[in-house]
Amino acid sequence: QVQLAESGGGLVQPGGSLRLSCELSGSKFSVSDMGWYRQAPGKQRELVCGITRGGGTNYADSVKGRFTISRDNTKNTVYLQMNSLKPEDTAVYYCKATIVSWRVSEYWGQGTQVTVSS
């Protein structure tokens, strides 16, 4: 059974940093794209950033220059380094992974809360 386990959320002051991690377990196949999404109260879930297996990345305009996504394919783990955090970054952050076997399957983590407040 494929599972995604996130960690690293918490409370941080504006201007601070946090690092999120998300490890996928239980897959017999290679993990393709991975990414981070977030959902603030009363808002729709939105893409924060994504990374291909080969390391290609894309970012939402709101986080460019502040957030960095990376991955370790040997550990099936994706990371999100968040710097210069702002109150508007407050949300539940979810990781997503795509696995391609005989079909394309998408998996989501349970979410981790990030709160930016003084």
Tab-separated table of N, CA, C and O in Angstrom:
chain	number	residue	atom	x	y	z
A	1	GLN	N	0.849	-1.186	0.000
A	1	GLN	CA	0.000	0.000	0.000
A	1	GLN	C	0.889	1.241	0.000
A	1	GLN	O	1.745	1.409	0.860
A	2	VAL	N	0.653	2.116	-0.963
A	2	VAL	CA	1.459	3.333	-1.087
A	2	VAL	C	1.018	4.351	-0.047
A	2	VAL	O	-0.176	4.608	0.126
A	3	GLN	N	1.980	4.916	0.638
A	3	GLN	CA	1.688	5.953	1.623
A	3	GLN	C	2.687	7.092	1.486
A	3	GLN	O	3.847	6.874	1.128
A	4	LEU	N	2.213	8.301	1.787
A	4	LEU	CA	3.056	9.489	1.820
A	4	LEU	C	3.043	10.028	3.240
A	4	LEU	O	1.972	10.283	3.793
A	5	ALA	N	4.216	10.214	3.812
A	5	ALA	CA	4.331	10.703	5.182
A	5	ALA	C	5.038	12.052	5.174
A	5	ALA	O	6.203	12.144	4.795
A	6	GLU	N	4.307	13.098	5.594
A	6	GLU	CA	4.855	14.452	5.630
A	6	GLU	C	5.324	14.806	7.037
A	6	GLU	O	4.790	14.309	8.025
A	7	SER	N	6.289	15.703	7.089
A	7	SER	CA	6.764	16.200	8.372
A	7	SER	C	7.377	17.576	8.177
A	7	SER	O	7.691	17.969	7.056
A	8	GLY	N	7.529	18.307	9.283
A	8	GLY	CA	8.248	19.568	9.238
A	8	GLY	C	7.411	20.816	9.384
A	8	GLY	O	7.949	21.919	9.431
A	9	GLY	N	6.102	20.686	9.458
A	9	GLY	CA	5.277	21.877	9.620
A	9	GLY	C	5.396	22.454	11.010
A	9	GLY	O	6.035	21.883	11.893
A	10	GLY	N	4.763	23.622	11.215
A	10	GLY	CA	4.788	24.232	12.520
A	10	GLY	C	4.482	25.704	12.467
A	10	GLY	O	4.002	26.219	11.459
A	11	LEU	N	4.784	26.373	13.592
A	11	LEU	CA	4.559	27.804	13.730
A	11	LEU	C	5.883	28.535	13.571
A	11	LEU	O	6.882	28.157	14.219
A	12	VAL	N	5.893	29.567	12.752
A	12	VAL	CA	7.112	30.336	12.523
A	12	VAL	C	6.748	31.808	12.381
A	12	VAL	O	5.647	32.151	11.942
A	13	GLN	N	7.668	32.666	12.770
A	13	GLN	CA	7.437	34.102	12.648
A	13	GLN	C	7.651	34.562	11.209
A	13	GLN	O	8.398	33.929	10.453
A	14	PRO	N	7.015	35.661	10.823
A	14	PRO	CA	7.263	36.210	9.481
A	14	PRO	C	8.750	36.431	9.248
A	14	PRO	O	9.467	36.915	10.143
A	15	GLY	N	9.195	36.063	8.062
A	15	GLY	CA	10.607	36.146	7.736
A	15	GLY	C	11.394	34.897	8.071
A	15	GLY	O	12.564	34.779	7.682
A	16	GLY	N	10.783	33.983	8.775
A	16	GLY	CA	11.464	32.759	9.173
A	16	GLY	C	11.461	31.690	8.093
A	16	GLY	O	10.983	31.911	6.972
A	17	SER	N	11.988	30.523	8.460
A	17	SER	CA	12.126	29.418	7.514
A	17	SER	C	11.589	28.121	8.103
A	17	SER	O	11.589	27.936	9.321
A	18	LEU	N	11.157	27.257	7.222
A	18	LEU	CA	10.753	25.901	7.576
A	18	LEU	C	11.150	24.976	6.437
A	18	LEU	O	11.227	25.402	5.279
A	19	ARG	N	11.365	23.707	6.774
A	19	ARG	CA	11.646	22.702	5.759
A	19	ARG	C	10.675	21.550	5.922
A	19	ARG	O	10.610	20.929	6.991
A	20	LEU	N	9.931	21.277	4.878
A	20	LEU	CA	8.999	20.166	4.877
A	20	LEU	C	9.634	18.966	4.167
A	20	LEU	O	10.403	19.140	3.219
A	21	SER	N	9.269	17.783	4.629
A	21	SER	CA	9.710	16.545	3.988
A	21	SER	C	8.503	15.659	3.732
A	21	SER	O	7.513	15.705	4.473
A	22	CYS	N	8.608	14.846	2.702
A	22	CYS	CA	7.527	13.913	2.384
A	22	CYS	C	8.149	12.656	1.789
A	22	CYS	O	8.790	12.717	0.739
A	23	GLU	N	7.960	11.540	2.473
A	23	GLU	CA	8.535	10.271	2.037
A	23	GLU	C	7.443	9.328	1.562
A	23	GLU	O	6.435	9.121	2.263
A	24	LEU	N	7.645	8.761	0.387
A	24	LEU	CA	6.712	7.779	-0.162
A	24	LEU	C	7.230	6.382	0.144
A	24	LEU	O	8.415	6.101	-0.028
A	25	SER	N	6.327	5.522	0.588
A	25	SER	CA	6.681	4.130	0.863
A	25	SER	C	5.636	3.206	0.251
A	25	SER	O	4.506	3.614	-0.026
A	26	GLY	N	6.030	1.957	0.037
A	26	GLY	CA	5.089	0.938	-0.394
A	26	GLY	C	4.922	0.778	-1.886
A	26	GLY	O	4.062	0.007	-2.334
A	27	SER	N	5.757	1.465	-2.685
A	27	SER	CA	5.605	1.353	-4.137
A	27	SER	C	6.659	0.414	-4.724
A	27	SER	O	7.826	0.500	-4.360
A	28	LYS	N	6.236	-0.415	-5.675
A	28	LYS	CA	7.165	-1.287	-6.386
A	28	LYS	C	7.689	-0.596	-7.644
A	28	LYS	O	8.605	-1.105	-8.300
A	29	PHE	N	7.124	0.545	-7.990
A	29	PHE	CA	7.475	1.249	-9.209
A	29	PHE	C	8.148	2.579	-8.883
A	29	PHE	O	8.012	3.115	-7.791
A	30	SER	N	8.862	3.122	-9.861
A	30	SER	CA	9.538	4.397	-9.660
A	30	SER	C	8.528	5.529	-9.546
A	30	SER	O	7.463	5.503	-10.174
A	31	VAL	N	8.883	6.507	-8.750
A	31	VAL	CA	8.033	7.678	-8.571
A	31	VAL	C	8.354	8.683	-9.665
A	31	VAL	O	9.516	9.019	-9.881
A	32	SER	N	7.349	9.154	-10.340
A	32	SER	CA	7.525	10.142	-11.400
A	32	SER	C	7.512	11.549	-10.793
A	32	SER	O	8.329	11.876	-9.958
A	33	ASP	N	6.553	12.363	-11.174
A	33	ASP	CA	6.494	13.726	-10.654
A	33	ASP	C	6.111	13.746	-9.174
A	33	ASP	O	5.329	12.917	-8.715
A	34	MET	N	6.646	14.735	-8.460
A	34	MET	CA	6.252	14.981	-7.072
A	34	MET	C	6.003	16.473	-6.929
A	34	MET	O	6.536	17.287	-7.700
A	35	GLY	N	5.203	16.831	-5.940
A	35	GLY	CA	4.909	18.249	-5.790
A	35	GLY	C	4.314	18.589	-4.444
A	35	GLY	O	3.980	17.701	-3.647
A	36	TRP	N	4.230	19.872	-4.212
A	36	TRP	CA	3.623	20.397	-2.990
A	36	TRP	C	2.450	21.299	-3.352
A	36	TRP	O	2.551	22.124	-4.272
A	37	TYR	N	1.363	21.127	-2.638
A	37	TYR	CA	0.174	21.958	-2.769
A	37	TYR	C	-0.135	22.542	-1.398
A	37	TYR	O	0.370	22.049	-0.382
A	38	ARG	N	-0.981	23.556	-1.373
A	38	ARG	CA	-1.405	24.090	-0.082
A	38	ARG	C	-2.851	24.547	-0.169
A	38	ARG	O	-3.352	24.874	-1.243
A	39	GLN	N	-3.487	24.544	0.988
A	39	GLN	CA	-4.877	24.985	1.076
A	39	GLN	C	-5.054	25.823	2.329
A	39	GLN	O	-4.878	25.316	3.442
A	40	ALA	N	-5.382	27.077	2.117
A	40	ALA	CA	-5.672	27.985	3.219
A	40	ALA	C	-7.157	27.921	3.545
A	40	ALA	O	-7.973	27.537	2.700
A	41	PRO	N	-7.537	28.314	4.761
A	41	PRO	CA	-8.957	28.273	5.140
A	41	PRO	C	-9.820	29.069	4.171
A	41	PRO	O	-9.506	30.218	3.840
A	42	GLY	N	-10.891	28.445	3.704
A	42	GLY	CA	-11.819	29.128	2.807
A	42	GLY	C	-11.353	29.245	1.372
A	42	GLY	O	-12.022	29.885	0.554
A	43	LYS	N	-10.199	28.656	1.061
A	43	LYS	CA	-9.663	28.749	-0.301
A	43	LYS	C	-9.497	27.364	-0.908
A	43	LYS	O	-9.462	26.356	-0.208
A	44	GLN	N	-9.358	27.341	-2.232
A	44	GLN	CA	-9.121	26.083	-2.917
A	44	GLN	C	-7.660	25.663	-2.784
A	44	GLN	O	-6.773	26.495	-2.590
A	45	ARG	N	-7.444	24.364	-2.905
A	45	ARG	CA	-6.076	23.861	-2.894
A	45	ARG	C	-5.361	24.364	-4.143
A	45	ARG	O	-5.917	24.353	-5.245
A	46	GLU	N	-4.111	24.809	-3.960
A	46	GLU	CA	-3.353	25.356	-5.077
A	46	GLU	C	-1.968	24.731	-5.153
A	46	GLU	O	-1.396	24.315	-4.131
A	47	LEU	N	-1.440	24.696	-6.366
A	47	LEU	CA	-0.092	24.184	-6.571
A	47	LEU	C	0.926	25.190	-6.044
A	47	LEU	O	0.858	26.376	-6.359
A	48	VAL	N	1.870	24.709	-5.261
A	48	VAL	CA	2.982	25.531	-4.787
A	48	VAL	C	4.184	25.335	-5.710
A	48	VAL	O	4.758	26.306	-6.213
A	49	CYS	N	4.565	24.095	-5.913
A	49	CYS	CA	5.698	23.792	-6.780
A	49	CYS	C	5.716	22.312	-7.101
A	49	CYS	O	5.101	21.509	-6.396
A	50	GLY	N	6.429	21.968	-8.169
A	50	GLY	CA	6.537	20.585	-8.570
A	50	GLY	C	7.930	20.266	-9.055
A	50	GLY	O	8.709	21.173	-9.385
A	51	ILE	N	8.257	18.971	-9.089
A	51	ILE	CA	9.572	18.535	-9.539
A	51	ILE	C	9.441	17.203	-10.252
A	51	ILE	O	8.739	16.305	-9.795
A	52	THR	N	10.095	17.093	-11.405
A	52	THR	CA	10.094	15.845	-12.146
A	52	THR	C	11.157	14.901	-11.578
A	52	THR	O	11.999	15.306	-10.765
A	53	ARG	N	11.120	13.665	-12.036
A	53	ARG	CA	12.108	12.715	-11.557
A	53	ARG	C	13.525	13.156	-11.946
A	53	ARG	O	14.480	12.929	-11.210
A	54	GLY	N	13.632	13.822	-13.068
A	54	GLY	CA	14.932	14.291	-13.539
A	54	GLY	C	15.375	15.603	-12.917
A	54	GLY	O	16.491	16.073	-13.185
A	55	GLY	N	14.520	16.220	-12.099
A	55	GLY	CA	14.925	17.432	-11.395
A	55	GLY	C	14.373	18.724	-11.955
A	55	GLY	O	14.688	19.805	-11.432
A	56	GLY	N	13.572	18.663	-13.007
A	56	GLY	CA	12.951	19.868	-13.513
A	56	GLY	C	11.930	20.407	-12.528
A	56	GLY	O	11.186	19.633	-11.908
A	57	THR	N	11.894	21.723	-12.336
A	57	THR	CA	11.030	22.304	-11.318
A	57	THR	C	10.118	23.387	-11.895
A	57	THR	O	10.419	23.979	-12.940
A	58	ASN	N	9.025	23.630	-11.211
A	58	ASN	CA	8.157	24.762	-11.523
A	58	ASN	C	7.588	25.283	-10.216
A	58	ASN	O	7.404	24.516	-9.264
A	59	TYR	N	7.355	26.595	-10.174
A	59	TYR	CA	6.900	27.259	-8.949
A	59	TYR	C	5.732	28.196	-9.240
A	59	TYR	O	5.668	28.819	-10.299
A	60	ALA	N	4.851	28.330	-8.254
A	60	ALA	CA	3.837	29.374	-8.320
A	60	ALA	C	4.544	30.723	-8.197
A	60	ALA	O	5.558	30.842	-7.501
A	61	ASP	N	4.005	31.726	-8.866
A	61	ASP	CA	4.635	33.049	-8.824
A	61	ASP	C	4.779	33.568	-7.397
A	61	ASP	O	5.742	34.266	-7.075
A	62	SER	N	3.824	33.224	-6.549
A	62	SER	CA	3.812	33.761	-5.187
A	62	SER	C	4.965	33.252	-4.323
A	62	SER	O	5.255	33.845	-3.278
A	63	VAL	N	5.615	32.172	-4.747
A	63	VAL	CA	6.693	31.601	-3.922
A	63	VAL	C	8.057	31.626	-4.617
A	63	VAL	O	9.063	31.246	-4.009
A	64	LYS	N	8.096	32.060	-5.861
A	64	LYS	CA	9.371	32.095	-6.586
A	64	LYS	C	10.392	32.942	-5.849
A	64	LYS	O	10.093	34.033	-5.392
A	65	GLY	N	11.601	32.413	-5.733
A	65	GLY	CA	12.665	33.123	-5.053
A	65	GLY	C	12.679	32.921	-3.547
A	65	GLY	O	13.648	33.301	-2.885
A	66	ARG	N	11.624	32.319	-3.005
A	66	ARG	CA	11.563	32.091	-1.553
A	66	ARG	C	11.540	30.601	-1.208
A	66	ARG	O	12.094	30.187	-0.193
A	67	PHE	N	10.888	29.810	-2.048
A	67	PHE	CA	10.755	28.372	-1.796
A	67	PHE	C	11.627	27.597	-2.769
A	67	PHE	O	11.801	27.996	-3.917
A	68	THR	N	12.149	26.464	-2.303
A	68	THR	CA	12.934	25.577	-3.150
A	68	THR	C	12.487	24.144	-2.952
A	68	THR	O	12.465	23.651	-1.815
A	69	ILE	N	12.138	23.488	-4.043
A	69	ILE	CA	11.759	22.083	-3.990
A	69	ILE	C	12.939	21.232	-4.436
A	69	ILE	O	13.690	21.616	-5.344
A	70	SER	N	13.127	20.096	-3.793
A	70	SER	CA	14.181	19.162	-4.169
A	70	SER	C	13.698	17.746	-3.850
A	70	SER	O	12.683	17.568	-3.179
A	71	ARG	N	14.434	16.762	-4.326
A	71	ARG	CA	14.038	15.380	-4.062
A	71	ARG	C	15.256	14.487	-4.019
A	71	ARG	O	16.301	14.789	-4.603
A	72	ASP	N	15.091	13.362	-3.332
A	72	ASP	CA	16.108	12.318	-3.281
A	72	ASP	C	15.445	11.055	-3.811
A	72	ASP	O	14.622	10.441	-3.104
A	73	ASN	N	15.754	10.681	-5.025
A	73	ASN	CA	15.102	9.532	-5.651
A	73	ASN	C	15.457	8.217	-4.949
A	73	ASN	O	14.678	7.273	-4.988
A	74	THR	N	16.606	8.166	-4.319
A	74	THR	CA	16.989	6.934	-3.624
A	74	THR	C	16.146	6.714	-2.380
A	74	THR	O	16.029	5.585	-1.891
A	75	LYS	N	15.565	7.793	-1.882
A	75	LYS	CA	14.736	7.705	-0.667
A	75	LYS	C	13.264	7.952	-0.955
A	75	LYS	O	12.448	7.980	-0.030
A	76	ASN	N	12.920	8.165	-2.229
A	76	ASN	CA	11.528	8.501	-2.596
A	76	ASN	C	11.001	9.634	-1.725
A	76	ASN	O	9.864	9.591	-1.225
A	77	THR	N	11.821	10.653	-1.557
A	77	THR	CA	11.488	11.756	-0.664
A	77	THR	C	11.588	13.085	-1.408
A	77	THR	O	12.537	13.300	-2.171
A	78	VAL	N	10.610	13.945	-1.142
A	78	VAL	CA	10.622	15.295	-1.689
A	78	VAL	C	10.676	16.283	-0.528
A	78	VAL	O	10.113	16.029	0.545
A	79	TYR	N	11.380	17.371	-0.744
A	79	TYR	CA	11.577	18.385	0.284
A	79	TYR	C	11.059	19.734	-0.204
A	79	TYR	O	11.043	20.015	-1.406
A	80	LEU	N	10.682	20.579	0.749
A	80	LEU	CA	10.312	21.945	0.424
A	80	LEU	C	10.972	22.860	1.439
A	80	LEU	O	10.616	22.853	2.619
A	81	GLN	N	11.967	23.607	0.977
A	81	GLN	CA	12.626	24.603	1.814
A	81	GLN	C	11.899	25.924	1.623
A	81	GLN	O	11.832	26.439	0.503
A	82	MET	N	11.359	26.450	2.710
A	82	MET	CA	10.578	27.686	2.649
A	82	MET	C	11.309	28.772	3.440
A	82	MET	O	11.500	28.624	4.653
A	83	ASN	N	11.714	29.815	2.755
A	83	ASN	CA	12.397	30.946	3.381
A	83	ASN	C	11.559	32.207	3.247
A	83	ASN	O	10.636	32.266	2.435
A	84	SER	N	11.909	33.209	4.039
A	84	SER	CA	11.208	34.503	3.986
A	84	SER	C	9.696	34.309	4.039
A	84	SER	O	8.946	34.890	3.245
A	85	LEU	N	9.256	33.509	4.976
A	85	LEU	CA	7.833	33.174	5.059
A	85	LEU	C	6.991	34.394	5.409
A	85	LEU	O	7.419	35.277	6.173
A	86	LYS	N	5.797	34.416	4.832
A	86	LYS	CA	4.856	35.503	5.027
A	86	LYS	C	3.564	34.963	5.644
A	86	LYS	O	3.252	33.774	5.489
A	87	PRO	N	2.794	35.800	6.319
A	87	PRO	CA	1.522	35.327	6.880
A	87	PRO	C	0.613	34.686	5.830
A	87	PRO	O	-0.108	33.723	6.137
A	88	GLU	N	0.682	35.163	4.606
A	88	GLU	CA	-0.163	34.590	3.559
A	88	GLU	C	0.283	33.209	3.107
A	88	GLU	O	-0.401	32.557	2.310
A	89	ASP	N	1.413	32.738	3.605
A	89	ASP	CA	1.846	31.366	3.339
A	89	ASP	C	1.179	30.375	4.289
A	89	ASP	O	1.337	29.162	4.142
A	90	THR	N	0.461	30.883	5.269
A	90	THR	CA	-0.226	30.010	6.219
A	90	THR	C	-1.247	29.134	5.510
A	90	THR	O	-2.106	29.634	4.781
A	91	ALA	N	-1.122	27.830	5.707
A	91	ALA	CA	-1.995	26.870	5.029
A	91	ALA	C	-1.636	25.460	5.497
A	91	ALA	O	-0.623	25.263	6.172
A	92	VAL	N	-2.466	24.516	5.101
A	92	VAL	CA	-2.097	23.106	5.211
A	92	VAL	C	-1.379	22.733	3.916
A	92	VAL	O	-1.906	22.977	2.830
A	93	TYR	N	-0.197	22.185	4.052
A	93	TYR	CA	0.628	21.818	2.895
A	93	TYR	C	0.535	20.311	2.666
A	93	TYR	O	0.706	19.513	3.595
A	94	TYR	N	0.273	19.949	1.416
A	94	TYR	CA	0.122	18.546	1.029
A	94	TYR	C	1.179	18.191	-0.018
A	94	TYR	O	1.439	18.970	-0.937
A	95	CYS	N	1.741	17.012	0.092
A	95	CYS	CA	2.593	16.534	-0.990
A	95	CYS	C	1.802	15.561	-1.858
A	95	CYS	O	0.849	14.929	-1.400
A	96	LYS	N	2.202	15.493	-3.098
A	96	LYS	CA	1.546	14.644	-4.087
A	96	LYS	C	2.613	13.915	-4.882
A	96	LYS	O	3.657	14.487	-5.197
A	97	ALA	N	2.348	12.667	-5.184
A	97	ALA	CA	3.287	11.875	-5.978
A	97	ALA	C	2.548	11.132	-7.076
A	97	ALA	O	1.417	10.676	-6.871
A	98	THR	N	3.188	11.023	-8.210
A	98	THR	CA	2.628	10.296	-9.349
A	98	THR	C	3.488	9.073	-9.630
A	98	THR	O	4.715	9.187	-9.698
A	99	ILE	N	2.823	7.932	-9.757
A	99	ILE	CA	3.516	6.683	-10.062
A	99	ILE	C	2.954	6.134	-11.360
A	99	ILE	O	1.736	6.030	-11.521
A	100	VAL	N	3.853	5.820	-12.278
A	100	VAL	CA	3.444	5.280	-13.573
A	100	VAL	C	3.810	3.807	-13.634
A	100	VAL	O	4.990	3.447	-13.582
A	101	SER	N	2.802	2.956	-13.705
A	101	SER	CA	3.021	1.523	-13.903
A	101	SER	C	2.277	1.148	-15.180
A	101	SER	O	2.599	1.643	-16.242
A	102	TRP	N	1.289	0.275	-15.073
A	102	TRP	CA	0.425	0.030	-16.230
A	102	TRP	C	-0.665	1.102	-16.316
A	102	TRP	O	-1.458	1.113	-17.231
A	103	ARG	N	-0.694	1.975	-15.301
A	103	ARG	CA	-1.611	3.104	-15.262
A	103	ARG	C	-0.921	4.243	-14.522
A	103	ARG	O	0.137	4.049	-13.907
A	104	VAL	N	-1.521	5.407	-14.584
A	104	VAL	CA	-1.000	6.554	-13.848
A	104	VAL	C	-1.795	6.691	-12.552
A	104	VAL	O	-3.029	6.809	-12.578
A	105	SER	N	-1.089	6.669	-11.432
A	105	SER	CA	-1.740	6.774	-10.132
A	105	SER	C	-1.189	7.977	-9.377
A	105	SER	O	0.016	8.225	-9.414
A	106	GLU	N	-2.066	8.689	-8.704
A	106	GLU	CA	-1.662	9.840	-7.906
A	106	GLU	C	-1.970	9.586	-6.435
A	106	GLU	O	-3.020	9.040	-6.108
A	107	TYR	N	-1.038	9.994	-5.597
A	107	TYR	CA	-1.178	9.786	-4.161
A	107	TYR	C	-0.945	11.110	-3.438
A	107	TYR	O	-0.108	11.917	-3.849
A	108	TRP	N	-1.670	11.279	-2.330
A	108	TRP	CA	-1.568	12.496	-1.530
A	108	TRP	C	-1.162	12.168	-0.100
A	108	TRP	O	-1.560	11.144	0.452
A	109	GLY	N	-0.387	13.092	0.486
A	109	GLY	CA	-0.097	12.989	1.899
A	109	GLY	C	-1.278	13.497	2.714
A	109	GLY	O	-2.249	14.019	2.186
A	110	GLN	N	-1.148	13.367	4.035
A	110	GLN	CA	-2.246	13.737	4.926
A	110	GLN	C	-2.275	15.243	5.208
A	110	GLN	O	-3.267	15.750	5.732
A	111	GLY	N	-1.218	15.929	4.869
A	111	GLY	CA	-1.146	17.369	5.089
A	111	GLY	C	-0.426	17.723	6.374
A	111	GLY	O	-0.497	16.995	7.371
A	112	THR	N	0.281	18.849	6.335
A	112	THR	CA	0.959	19.353	7.519
A	112	THR	C	0.697	20.854	7.615
A	112	THR	O	0.778	21.577	6.623
A	113	GLN	N	0.387	21.320	8.806
A	113	GLN	CA	0.018	22.720	9.003
A	113	GLN	C	1.255	23.601	9.087
A	113	GLN	O	2.194	23.313	9.834
A	114	VAL	N	1.230	24.686	8.328
A	114	VAL	CA	2.256	25.723	8.408
A	114	VAL	C	1.553	27.022	8.787
A	114	VAL	O	0.633	27.463	8.092
A	115	THR	N	1.963	27.608	9.894
A	115	THR	CA	1.375	28.853	10.368
A	115	THR	C	2.472	29.906	10.503
A	115	THR	O	3.475	29.674	11.190
A	116	VAL	N	2.282	31.022	9.819
A	116	VAL	CA	3.253	32.115	9.868
A	116	VAL	C	2.586	33.272	10.600
A	116	VAL	O	1.650	33.885	10.096
A	117	SER	N	3.067	33.535	11.797
A	117	SER	CA	2.432	34.549	12.634
A	117	SER	C	3.409	35.048	13.681
A	117	SER	O	4.268	34.298	14.156
A	118	SER	N	3.253	36.319	14.038
A	118	SER	CA	4.084	36.880	15.102
A	118	SER	C	3.348	36.804	16.429
A	118	SER	O	3.896	37.219	17.461
